[in-house]
XYZ file of N, CA and C in Angstrom:
291
model
N 1.685 11.620 15.085
C 2.447 10.699 14.261
C 1.569 10.299 13.192
N 2.040 10.591 11.838
C 1.031 10.188 10.726
C 1.397 8.622 10.321
N 0.232 7.860 9.996
C 0.366 6.486 9.983
C -0.217 6.074 8.577
N 0.407 5.134 7.851
C -0.174 4.474 6.629
C -0.329 2.973 7.120
N -1.561 2.402 6.635
C -1.882 1.060 6.796
C -1.804 0.228 5.635
N -1.075 -0.780 5.612
C -1.008 -1.641 4.402
C -1.404 -2.970 4.721
N -2.574 -3.580 3.891
C -3.183 -4.744 4.225
C -3.156 -5.466 2.741
N -2.046 -6.480 2.830
C -1.786 -7.382 1.699
C -2.643 -8.562 1.812
N -3.495 -8.772 0.870
C -4.637 -9.671 0.842
C -4.986 -10.233 -0.573
N -6.013 -10.930 -0.450
C -6.687 -11.528 -1.737
C -8.089 -10.827 -1.732
N -8.524 -10.755 -2.834
C -9.932 -9.971 -2.952
C -10.897 -11.166 -3.759
N -12.081 -11.223 -2.979
C -13.271 -12.169 -3.573
C -13.638 -11.651 -4.902
N -14.151 -12.488 -5.865
C -14.568 -12.180 -6.945
C -16.089 -11.963 -6.919
N -16.717 -12.425 -5.840
C -18.085 -12.152 -5.701
C -18.502 -10.819 -5.031
N -17.532 -10.323 -4.112
C -17.639 -9.009 -3.476
C -16.336 -8.479 -3.342
N -16.323 -7.246 -3.359
C -14.965 -6.326 -3.046
C -14.699 -6.303 -1.602
N -14.204 -7.489 -1.016
C -13.834 -7.521 0.434
C -12.553 -8.390 0.481
N -11.684 -7.931 1.452
C -10.426 -8.704 1.565
C -10.673 -10.150 2.354
N -9.882 -11.074 1.807
C -9.920 -12.377 2.539
C -9.011 -12.198 3.843
N -9.748 -12.757 4.892
C -8.882 -12.879 6.162
C -7.766 -13.685 6.115
N -8.105 -15.024 5.382
C -6.969 -16.004 5.344
C -5.881 -15.600 4.481
N -4.608 -15.578 5.139
C -3.327 -15.060 4.464
C -3.221 -13.886 4.394
N -3.976 -12.795 5.225
C -3.924 -11.551 5.091
C -2.700 -11.008 5.985
N -1.885 -10.117 5.820
C -0.952 -9.410 6.721
C -1.124 -7.900 6.591
N -1.246 -7.365 7.711
C -1.339 -5.967 8.000
C -0.238 -5.345 8.583
N 0.152 -4.204 8.061
C 1.262 -3.370 8.616
C 0.994 -1.920 8.603
N 1.562 -1.344 9.701
C 1.256 0.144 9.758
C 2.782 0.840 9.708
N 2.936 1.767 8.799
C 4.039 2.218 8.668
C 4.038 3.868 9.036
N 5.146 4.525 9.595
C 5.244 5.960 9.967
C 5.414 6.643 8.694
N 4.525 7.565 8.481
C 4.707 8.488 7.399
C 5.699 9.544 7.580
N 6.799 9.805 7.024
C 7.597 11.050 6.934
C 7.915 11.603 5.628
N 8.226 12.771 5.721
C 8.483 13.630 4.636
C 9.837 13.549 4.213
N 10.630 12.881 4.676
C 12.129 12.987 4.359
C 12.595 11.381 3.898
N 11.792 10.328 4.587
C 12.276 9.065 4.282
C 10.943 8.068 3.941
N 11.107 7.531 2.781
C 9.918 6.599 2.316
C 10.000 5.460 3.347
N 8.760 5.106 4.053
C 8.575 3.777 4.732
C 8.330 2.723 3.836
N 9.169 1.444 3.955
C 8.738 0.438 3.087
C 8.215 -0.726 3.779
N 7.089 -1.442 3.172
C 6.622 -2.676 3.905
C 7.386 -3.961 3.711
N 7.096 -5.120 4.070
C 7.595 -6.445 3.668
C 6.832 -6.769 2.315
N 7.539 -7.807 1.832
C 7.026 -8.072 0.503
C 5.737 -8.922 0.397
N 4.775 -8.694 -0.502
C 3.575 -9.517 -0.688
C 4.023 -10.993 -0.981
N 3.216 -12.064 -0.530
C 3.394 -13.278 -0.887
C 2.580 -13.879 -1.759
N 2.667 -15.039 -2.243
C 1.607 -15.648 -3.133
C 0.457 -15.710 -2.314
N -0.620 -15.465 -3.232
C -2.151 -15.251 -2.738
C -2.287 -13.926 -2.253
N -1.558 -13.051 -2.234
C -1.856 -11.737 -1.779
C -1.693 -10.765 -2.870
N -2.661 -10.676 -3.797
C -2.530 -9.977 -4.999
C -3.108 -8.701 -5.143
N -3.632 -8.122 -3.808
C -4.171 -6.805 -3.624
C -3.474 -6.323 -2.275
N -3.571 -4.957 -2.288
C -3.280 -4.209 -1.067
C -4.145 -3.025 -0.749
N -4.711 -3.206 0.319
C -5.606 -1.977 0.889
C -4.833 -0.960 1.479
N -4.713 0.216 1.217
C -3.751 1.192 1.729
C -4.719 2.411 2.366
N -4.536 2.588 3.594
C -5.189 3.942 4.215
C -4.296 4.723 4.733
N -4.509 6.075 4.627
C -3.564 6.936 5.058
C -4.285 8.083 5.960
N -3.552 8.524 6.822
C -4.273 9.653 7.663
C -3.810 11.174 7.431
N -2.562 11.234 6.423
C -2.002 12.378 6.019
C -1.864 12.329 4.556
N -1.835 13.477 3.585
C -1.739 13.265 2.290
C -0.336 12.761 2.166
N -0.353 11.655 1.082
C 0.872 10.840 0.838
C 1.035 10.504 -0.515
N 2.157 9.909 -0.880
C 2.443 9.273 -2.217
C 2.736 7.877 -1.753
N 2.185 7.030 -2.659
C 2.165 5.487 -2.289
C 2.546 4.861 -3.742
N 3.571 3.864 -3.572
C 3.843 3.039 -4.703
C 4.164 1.655 -4.279
N 4.313 0.889 -5.352
C 4.678 -0.623 -5.167
C 5.704 -1.060 -6.198
N 6.525 -1.920 -5.960
C 7.556 -2.528 -6.804
C 8.369 -3.468 -5.950
N 9.263 -4.073 -6.590
C 10.104 -4.999 -5.852
C 11.177 -4.239 -4.933
N 11.495 -3.119 -5.487
C 12.323 -2.109 -4.823
C 11.608 -0.794 -4.792
N 10.565 -0.348 -4.002
C 9.873 0.876 -4.453
C 10.506 2.044 -3.930
N 10.182 3.113 -4.475
C 10.704 4.533 -4.219
C 9.605 5.628 -4.158
N 8.927 5.741 -3.194
C 7.632 6.605 -3.306
C 8.254 8.176 -3.226
N 9.509 8.416 -2.937
C 9.993 9.777 -2.851
C 10.492 10.404 -4.038
N 10.402 9.674 -5.267
C 10.732 10.134 -6.555
C 9.625 10.307 -7.539
N 9.585 11.448 -8.053
C 8.609 11.956 -8.872
C 8.602 11.145 -10.134
N 9.695 10.757 -10.525
C 9.811 10.076 -11.905
C 9.272 8.426 -11.691
N 9.136 7.902 -10.534
C 8.635 6.643 -10.537
C 7.107 6.600 -10.501
N 6.429 5.585 -10.732
C 4.926 5.511 -10.701
C 4.594 5.544 -9.285
N 3.788 6.695 -8.981
C 3.437 6.711 -7.488
C 2.009 7.389 -7.715
N 1.297 7.125 -6.758
C -0.200 7.656 -6.505
C -0.359 8.490 -5.265
N -1.059 9.678 -5.612
C -1.254 10.640 -4.608
C -2.527 10.175 -3.632
N -2.464 9.955 -2.497
C -3.666 9.864 -1.782
C -3.847 11.054 -0.664
N -5.080 11.581 -0.754
C -5.374 12.709 0.235
C -5.610 11.911 1.597
N -5.290 12.891 2.459
C -5.544 12.585 3.993
C -6.925 11.982 4.256
N -6.834 10.741 4.971
C -8.007 10.297 5.285
C -8.708 9.309 4.269
N -7.936 8.721 3.192
C -8.486 7.977 2.294
C -7.972 6.578 2.380
N -8.676 5.759 1.565
C -8.268 4.155 1.379
C -8.454 4.023 -0.027
N -7.499 3.163 -0.540
C -7.703 2.909 -1.929
C -7.049 1.417 -2.015
N -7.353 0.564 -3.082
C -6.912 -0.827 -3.246
C -6.129 -0.645 -4.435
N -5.046 -1.495 -4.272
C -3.950 -1.737 -5.439
C -3.881 -3.011 -5.550
N -3.700 -3.378 -6.951
C -3.543 -5.022 -7.471
C -1.824 -4.832 -7.298
N -1.293 -5.990 -6.692
C 0.077 -6.130 -6.562
C 0.517 -7.507 -6.916
N 1.909 -7.508 -7.389
C 2.437 -8.959 -7.678
C 3.063 -9.487 -6.561
N 3.272 -10.813 -6.538
C 4.139 -11.463 -5.461
C 5.609 -10.747 -5.374
N 6.116 -10.538 -4.270
C 7.470 -9.998 -4.268
C 7.394 -8.458 -4.297
N 6.206 -7.842 -4.391
C 6.180 -6.395 -4.533
C 6.097 -5.779 -3.024
N 6.749 -4.720 -2.861
C 6.589 -4.081 -1.370
C 5.892 -2.689 -1.562
N 5.270 -2.056 -0.695
C 4.722 -0.881 -0.638
C 5.520 0.046 0.067
N 5.397 1.366 -0.525
C 6.427 2.465 0.076
C 5.527 3.732 0.135
N 5.556 4.384 1.189
C 4.873 5.686 1.279
C 5.785 6.822 1.997
N 5.419 8.032 1.396
C 6.131 9.176 1.824
C 5.080 10.500 1.893
N 5.211 11.375 2.814
C 4.201 12.536 3.027
C 4.332 13.378 1.574
N 3.221 13.799 1.330
C 3.248 14.670 0.032
C 3.659 16.103 0.412
């Protein structure tokens, strides 16, 4: 089963490391037919660390749709991690590439 890990958190200005205080971690099953969505980021969670174990498209918005090529989405190769700056209320979505 393919998994995407979303970690909504704050990032320290001194080093690029997630703050544990206020951090929320979710694992979503990656599917090719249905984009999995996370819960919304809360105040103080202005970054999201995403790790995927299969090639995927990831996006963030108040109502994200990773399955649409016309929306702003990011390709992530299998086995990669990337940090995204997000706004309060944004959700993450992932779909297999």
